[in-house]
Phi, psi and omega in degrees: 000109189275345184291144175062035177237126177262140178236137178210141181271141177230127179232096182287135180294130183297329180293328182268331181237070186275333185256144178307323181297324179290321177296313181297320181298317179298309185290327177297316178296317182296317180297321180296319183286320179290322180297335181275354181290143177299136178088353180272126178267314178216150175220141182204177173232157177204153178295321177223148170284165175305150180077356184229018179289132182219018179253104176253126183221166185274162177202168174234150173257118183301137179091358178245133176281135181237126178279163184295333183261011179234061181295131179263131179212158179197169176296129179257121186225101172285133183220160175282172187294333181259020184301312187290327173291323184292314182270354178076032177264127187278138171272118187261346178206147180074218184227167173271182177283153176232167177300340179286347176278069183242190184292346181261005181234163181302150182295139179233150180218149172237134180246158178267174184295325178296324177297317180296316180298326185276317188251343178226058186295334185231020179212162180282123182285339184298133180097338175289157184243138177254148172238084181286154180288316186302312181299326177300321178290321182296316184262010181054034179058023180256350185197142174051064176256351181234137186227125179278134176286114184252350182200162176234127181252153175296153180297138172240135181294136180250325187244031180111157185295330183274349182282152177291150178291131184253153176300141179211148171233134180258138174238150176299134182299329180285342177265350175219064188292133178229149181281335184259102185225165177248130177271131179235129183227123175263129183241166179278338182231208181300118184294335181291344181288346182252009182301314181297320180292323178294316179299320179293325178295321177295314182293332179293339178265316180218104184298343183260006184263115178273165168244150186223166175052050181282123178200170177268161177294330174299320178296320179297317177297316181297318179295327183291338181248019182299315181292313175300325179295319178296317177301317181295318180298315181295317180294323177295317180298311181292324177295318177296320178296318178296321179295318179296315179297322178297316180296317179296320179297315179297317180299313181296319180297314181290323178300316179295318180296321180294319179298317181294333185256019183303313179297315180302313181295322178296317179297316179301315181289327177292331180271004173116000178294134179268178183300321181297321179295318180293317177303312182297320182297311184285319179298321180300318180296312182292315184289329178297315178297318181296317182292324176296317178297319178298319180298315179296318180295319179295319178298317179293318180296318180300325181279327189261344182296340176297338180288338180250022181306321183291344180267354185266144177222122177085357177224158177265161179298338181240039181298118184295326180296317179296314181297319178295319178298320178297317179300316181297314181297314180295321180295316179295320178298315179296322181296316179295318180295328180281334191292319185297306178295331179293318178296324178295325180295327182286344182263009179294127176281120183306322181294318179293319182296323182290335178266000187290133177258000000 
């Protein structure tokens, strides 16, 4: 749930925060102070916010033999204890992280549903233990190298909304402390209203520590779909222009046809044809051409939409609802374009028409 979530980057200088305990102490203090701010519902840290995860690393599952050519890897995401509440990601099995999942307690891990589908397709992942590579490097293999899977979280998109959900494992940030983290804060109102208070909370711990890349999670989502949105805008613009040209073309064609048939229509009305007969005659001509064009267009679209499959999101290239909607819109457009010259045809004075050159 991206609404009401503030995101800000924090990069602690390695020279000042060289030890894991120093990193944990800074972030523990910061979480306590931000959580106490008015309007803050949850506050947490994460290596990356949703839609922007880019750290894929290897791991082992204890008790499973792994061959040299079958390297296991997944998205590695250290997060704070309130991460899943902050971003609105549901825990579907087991439990979430708690403040007790720290450097003084056994390692805990949460995996996503894609991880379960890939690595535990026919068994319960809870209770299995992971040996991820990053914590071993962080602790020099002296502490917290094994992590028990305590929960399963719903999939969260990492590489954009249109990308498939990828396997991921989450570790408590205090058990895999890193200096480069993202602060995430869920608020009851506009999240940008607490930016100054968050910055002050950081400075109250370290006056020389800046925050960077401040934006809302809604902005991150919006930026992730900027290119598809531009594609959609351009296609809508060209589609609207094509629809307008089609309507103008039909109108012009029928207007010319009515002008050419002025004498014929006058003779028909002089011989007893009523307004309804004339309406039916001219509309039939225009709508027949329009329906033939729609048929040809639908056949071509059905064959060619597969070429833009990569630009579509949430619909298939042959979505029947879309095709039906297009038929309705084009038919109504053609009907309106035919109606104006048709109405003019019904107002032809038979005497004037018979003298028309």
